[in-house]
Structure formats: C-alpha cells, structure tokens
Amino acid sequence: MTVEQLIHALAAKLEAGGVFFGHGTDNAVDEAAELVFFSAGLRHEQAPQCYGWLLEAAQIATANALAQRRIVERLPLAYLTKRMWFAGHEFYVDERVLVPRSPIAELIDAQFQPWVEPSRVRRIVDIGTGSGCIAIACALAFPEAQVDAADLSPEALAVTRINIERFALETRVRALRSDVFSGLNGERYDLIVSNPPYVSHAEMDELPTEYLREPELGLRAGEEGLDVVRRILAGAEAQLSEHGVLVVEVGDSEDALAAAYPTVPFVWLEFAQGGGGVLVLTAQQLAASREVLK
C-alpha cells in the first residue's frame, strides 16, 4: 500500500467512526495524513513526492492501530502522536496539557505588529502556558526577550519544561507556577499573552468527547466562561510596562465579555487563517478602565 492509499483508507475509517475534528485539523484526510506520516517516520515537508512510496507492513499496522484508538478512545490525535505544531514549530504534548490550536500563532508570526514595536519588547509573560507553545514561540519570535511561562498546574509545567529543553531556551524562558499573576513577584512586562480557560459550564456540557479528554482546568471557567479572564483584566495593568500590551483569547465568550464591560475599548482581532475571540488592550486603556475592571 502506498502512502496516499493508506491516507485515504484511514480517512474513510475515521469518517465512518464518527470522530470529531477540532484539534488542529478540521477534516479526516488531514488527520489521516498525520497518522500515516507519524507511523512511517515521514516529514510533512516530503509531501507530495512521498505519496507514491510503498509502506512496510509494520508501518501500516501502526497507523491502523492508532486510527483504531482514535475512534474507540476518542483521544485527540496529538495525544496519540505526542506532537503538535504551533506557529510553525513542533511541540511535545500529552494529556497533561491542552492541544495547541490558538489563532494567537498568527500574531506571533507577525511579532504582534502593529500593536507592539518589536524592538521594545524585552519581557513577555504567557498566562496559562500549558505546553509552553505560546511562550516558546514568542521567545523564538523575539530573540532578545526574556519570557515567563506561567501556569497553575504543576503537571502542565512539567510539559512546558520538556519543550523549553527541546528548544534549548533554558536561559531565556522560565516555567513559573502562578495562579494568573500571583506567582510573578510584581514583574512588569512589555507583552502579556494569554489563552486562558474560557468555557462556560453550559458549553462544557455540550463539548464533544475529544475535548473532554483534555484537562478540565484548562477549559472550564465558570457560569459565563469569564472567571479567569476577569482576573486577568483586573490585574494586567499592574503587570504591564508603560508601553505594554495585553493580548487575550476568549473564544466564544467574546460576546459575554463585551456585554460585561460595555465601556472597555476592546479591539477584537481578525485572522487570515481563521479563528477569533482575541482581544487587545494597551496599558493606557487598562488604566483608563481601571475602576470598571477591578
């Protein structure tokens, strides 16, 4: 069987199995391709020339076994392969962290321009870092910056440290245990980035099984999905430098947040590669809205 033949065979198997696609892929063919490339030890850069290559029986068996687990256990694909790409970089992931999939990757690629002046960014913090993907991608995009990767979960921070070591960034990225800003010791940052929990109780009840395989701590955020976001907004001003900027993803809680703070001048970003629910506020805007946000 060739690479292409196995991709299509597994795609049909995944579709028939009724799995949910939403962790970096949105269709069966792309997910089957990752299964085949992983099982065969191929690089995605080798496509399309490798599509006609013949696979060994062991490679085919491995891919089929993973596809079967994907269907039966409803595990996100990244938990089976222990890898996921974010902002063009490959990260280690497992069940201790959410699968990276934030549109913030597009902002990192652009060095958050025009919202920040890249040459002025010397300190960055990622709140709710999980695998460390946002923090590490920011460190790679801003090679002069020091980056703090903060999370409440010791289990998540263990994964963060794996990725810090993989990218040899021990001198510029540190993993910190912090409940939002509580563990940052009053540090001030030029850029605060966060993809925090923002799923409401009602939304949690409706999530596909694949999402329920992820850590609940990284998803559930109260009745409106705003419990953690409110704390970030309330504390961000004190953690930002004078020219600092706050970037937060709130996903489907965008409308609820805008309704909760109608006078706050949120800037809601649009993305060429899809996604939304990401806001930007400057330190000055946070200061002007201090009484509303506290």
XYZ file of C-alpha atoms in Angstrom:
294
model
C 0.000 0.000 0.000
C 1.278 3.480 -0.840
C 1.291 6.494 1.460
C -1.583 8.046 -0.465
C -3.638 4.851 -0.453
C -3.274 4.454 3.303
C -4.189 8.101 3.919
C -7.455 7.673 2.043
C -8.178 4.332 3.697
C -7.698 5.782 7.170
C -9.666 8.918 6.311
C -12.628 6.735 5.389
C -12.179 4.778 8.610
C -12.126 7.965 10.719
C -15.199 9.375 8.994
C -17.091 6.123 9.495
C -16.007 6.107 13.126
C -17.670 9.460 13.756
C -14.700 11.162 15.394
C -14.682 14.914 15.989
C -12.071 17.054 14.254
C -11.085 20.219 16.077
C -7.591 19.877 17.493
C -5.542 21.383 14.700
C -7.368 19.632 11.873
C -10.905 20.013 10.578
C -11.178 17.019 8.248
C -10.438 13.318 8.065
C -7.852 13.485 5.269
C -5.537 15.874 7.109
C -5.792 13.820 10.280
C -5.168 10.568 8.408
C -2.144 12.127 6.745
C -0.627 12.979 10.130
C -1.286 9.415 11.315
C 0.445 7.946 8.277
C 3.396 10.350 8.305
C 3.943 9.755 12.017
C 3.698 5.974 11.715
C 6.013 5.859 8.710
C 8.565 8.317 10.120
C 7.994 10.748 7.269
C 8.254 14.531 7.378
C 5.358 16.583 6.082
C 7.883 18.541 4.012
C 8.312 15.386 1.937
C 4.801 15.741 0.527
C 3.708 15.390 -2.205
C 6.643 13.421 -3.610
C 6.263 10.706 -0.970
C 2.596 9.941 -1.734
C 3.548 7.165 -4.149
C 6.036 5.475 -1.818
C 5.283 1.946 -0.682
C 4.872 1.385 3.033
C 6.089 -1.558 5.059
C 3.620 -3.868 6.776
C 4.718 -2.683 10.236
C 4.121 0.964 9.291
C 0.655 0.150 8.013
C -0.148 -1.818 11.147
C 0.994 1.029 13.397
C -1.128 3.584 11.540
C -4.196 1.336 11.645
C -3.754 0.701 15.366
C -3.527 4.430 16.106
C -6.584 5.126 13.980
C -8.494 2.480 15.892
C -7.505 4.067 19.198
C -8.552 7.458 17.844
C -12.012 6.058 17.110
C -12.529 3.908 20.206
C -10.948 6.131 22.848
C -11.870 9.470 21.225
C -8.427 10.806 22.072
C -7.229 13.900 20.220
C -4.701 12.854 17.601
C -1.899 14.835 19.256
C -2.187 12.676 22.381
C -1.531 9.603 20.253
C 1.474 11.027 18.397
C 2.723 13.197 21.317
C 3.311 16.084 18.939
C 1.614 19.189 17.608
C 2.662 22.158 15.514
C 2.159 25.744 16.619
C 3.440 28.893 14.891
C 5.499 26.655 12.605
C 7.235 24.784 15.434
C 6.760 21.208 16.623
C 5.943 20.775 20.318
C 5.689 17.809 22.631
C 2.168 17.380 24.040
C 0.334 14.819 26.135
C -2.806 14.521 28.247
C -1.447 16.953 30.859
C -1.994 19.947 28.573
C -4.449 21.284 26.021
C -3.666 20.566 22.390
C -2.187 23.785 20.898
C -4.569 25.416 18.411
C -4.784 29.137 19.194
C -5.045 31.812 16.478
C -2.506 33.725 18.570
C 0.071 31.850 16.475
C -0.710 34.228 13.617
C 0.021 37.218 15.859
C 3.327 35.708 16.956
C 4.362 35.247 13.325
C 3.745 38.990 12.842
C 5.548 39.862 16.119
C 2.215 41.282 17.333
C 2.554 44.220 14.953
C 1.116 46.860 14.754
C 0.152 46.514 18.429
C 3.727 46.451 19.687
C 7.073 47.780 18.486
C 9.157 44.572 18.355
C 12.417 46.304 19.242
C 10.905 47.480 22.552
C 9.774 44.025 23.674
C 12.184 42.773 26.310
C 9.906 40.916 28.732
C 6.929 38.668 27.891
C 4.661 36.512 30.018
C 2.280 33.797 28.856
C -0.510 33.224 31.388
C -1.872 29.675 31.355
C 1.017 28.420 29.270
C 0.077 24.712 29.170
C 2.594 23.075 26.844
C 4.553 26.328 26.682
C 3.840 26.720 22.984
C 2.887 30.417 23.113
C 5.749 31.316 25.449
C 8.341 29.433 23.409
C 7.044 30.697 20.063
C 7.226 34.236 21.475
C 10.821 33.642 22.587
C 11.711 32.487 19.094
C 9.943 35.486 17.521
C 11.615 37.936 19.931
C 15.196 36.641 20.282
C 16.188 39.469 22.656
C 13.290 38.910 25.069
C 13.056 37.080 28.373
C 9.847 35.049 28.619
C 7.941 33.707 31.607
C 5.713 30.675 31.009
C 3.171 30.707 33.853
C 0.606 28.088 34.796
C -1.256 26.930 37.883
C -0.853 23.241 37.008
C 2.408 21.508 38.034
C 1.581 18.785 35.515
C 1.328 21.307 32.688
C 4.574 22.986 33.760
C 6.327 19.625 33.508
C 5.376 19.557 29.826
C 6.424 23.196 29.458
C 9.880 22.308 30.751
C 10.168 19.448 28.263
C 9.560 21.898 25.438
C 11.863 24.573 26.857
C 14.642 21.990 26.879
C 13.773 20.754 23.376
C 14.241 24.278 22.029
C 17.347 24.928 24.186
C 15.754 28.040 25.674
C 16.619 27.463 29.329
C 18.425 30.820 29.539
C 15.510 32.856 28.175
C 12.288 31.013 29.093
C 11.383 30.037 32.635
C 8.424 27.963 33.760
C 6.681 29.504 36.767
C 3.818 28.224 38.865
C 1.356 31.084 39.092
C -2.378 31.470 39.591
C -2.828 34.189 36.946
C -0.382 36.861 38.230
C 0.090 35.653 41.815
C 3.477 34.000 41.269
C 5.129 36.695 39.177
C 6.515 38.736 42.103
C 5.396 42.085 40.722
C 7.336 41.782 37.457
C 6.343 44.130 34.650
C 6.114 43.018 31.056
C 6.040 44.623 27.643
C 3.659 41.924 26.435
C 1.171 39.791 28.349
C -0.308 36.986 26.271
C -2.923 34.516 27.427
C -5.101 31.746 26.106
C -6.820 31.056 29.438
C -9.795 28.825 30.298
C -12.935 30.420 28.833
C -15.538 27.651 28.501
C -18.770 28.155 30.422
C -20.469 25.406 32.421
C -23.206 25.117 29.779
C -20.674 24.856 26.958
C -18.705 22.197 28.849
C -21.836 20.053 28.948
C -22.044 20.182 25.141
C -18.412 19.576 24.223
C -17.502 16.586 22.032
C -15.806 13.731 23.845
C -12.417 14.620 22.371
C -12.410 17.949 24.225
C -13.346 16.222 27.456
C -10.107 14.226 27.166
C -8.225 17.484 27.787
C -7.524 18.871 31.290
C -10.696 20.477 32.626
C -8.563 23.073 34.414
C -7.568 24.461 31.015
C -11.149 24.760 29.772
C -13.820 25.372 32.416
C -14.199 28.977 33.573
C -17.476 29.435 35.427
C -21.034 30.298 34.559
C -20.170 32.746 31.777
C -16.745 31.403 30.891
C -15.201 34.616 32.224
C -13.879 33.687 35.677
C -10.205 33.674 34.711
C -10.463 36.395 32.052
C -11.929 38.812 34.602
C -8.921 38.257 36.867
C -6.509 38.829 34.001
C -8.213 42.100 33.072
C -8.254 43.249 36.693
C -4.556 42.581 37.269
C -2.915 43.233 33.914
C -2.315 46.958 34.328
C -0.109 46.411 37.376
C 1.987 43.870 35.427
C 2.491 45.893 32.237
C 5.241 48.336 31.371
C 4.222 51.844 30.354
C 4.087 50.878 26.682
C 2.883 47.328 27.371
C 0.091 45.452 25.615
C -2.305 42.725 26.756
C -3.483 40.048 24.311
C -6.104 37.543 25.493
C -8.054 34.830 23.694
C -11.615 34.400 24.973
C -13.064 32.370 22.116
C -16.829 32.002 22.125
C -17.028 34.076 25.320
C -16.360 37.228 23.272
C -19.993 38.388 23.321
C -20.340 37.721 27.050
C -17.174 39.686 27.788
C -18.187 42.635 25.623
C -21.581 42.705 27.349
C -19.976 42.540 30.798
C -17.689 45.506 30.078
C -19.516 47.708 27.562
C -17.293 50.752 28.196
C -13.943 48.981 27.825
C -12.441 49.666 24.363
C -11.603 46.092 23.415
C -10.035 45.683 19.992
C -11.190 42.352 18.538
C -8.772 40.912 16.023
C -9.438 39.182 12.718
C -7.291 36.338 11.422
C -6.413 35.364 7.877
C -6.076 31.708 8.903
C -9.355 31.550 10.836
C -10.289 31.842 14.468
C -11.346 34.785 16.574
C -12.280 35.911 20.043
C -8.894 37.541 20.665
C -8.712 40.992 22.256
C -6.028 43.632 22.575
C -5.768 46.338 25.234
C -2.889 48.724 25.870
C -1.600 49.627 29.308
C -3.148 53.082 28.856
C -6.548 51.615 28.005
C -6.403 49.345 31.035
C -5.525 52.304 33.240
C -8.434 54.313 31.847
C -10.788 51.394 32.572
C -9.303 50.599 35.994
C -12.451 51.224 38.022
C -14.597 49.135 35.691
C -12.190 46.211 35.568
C -11.207 45.901 39.221
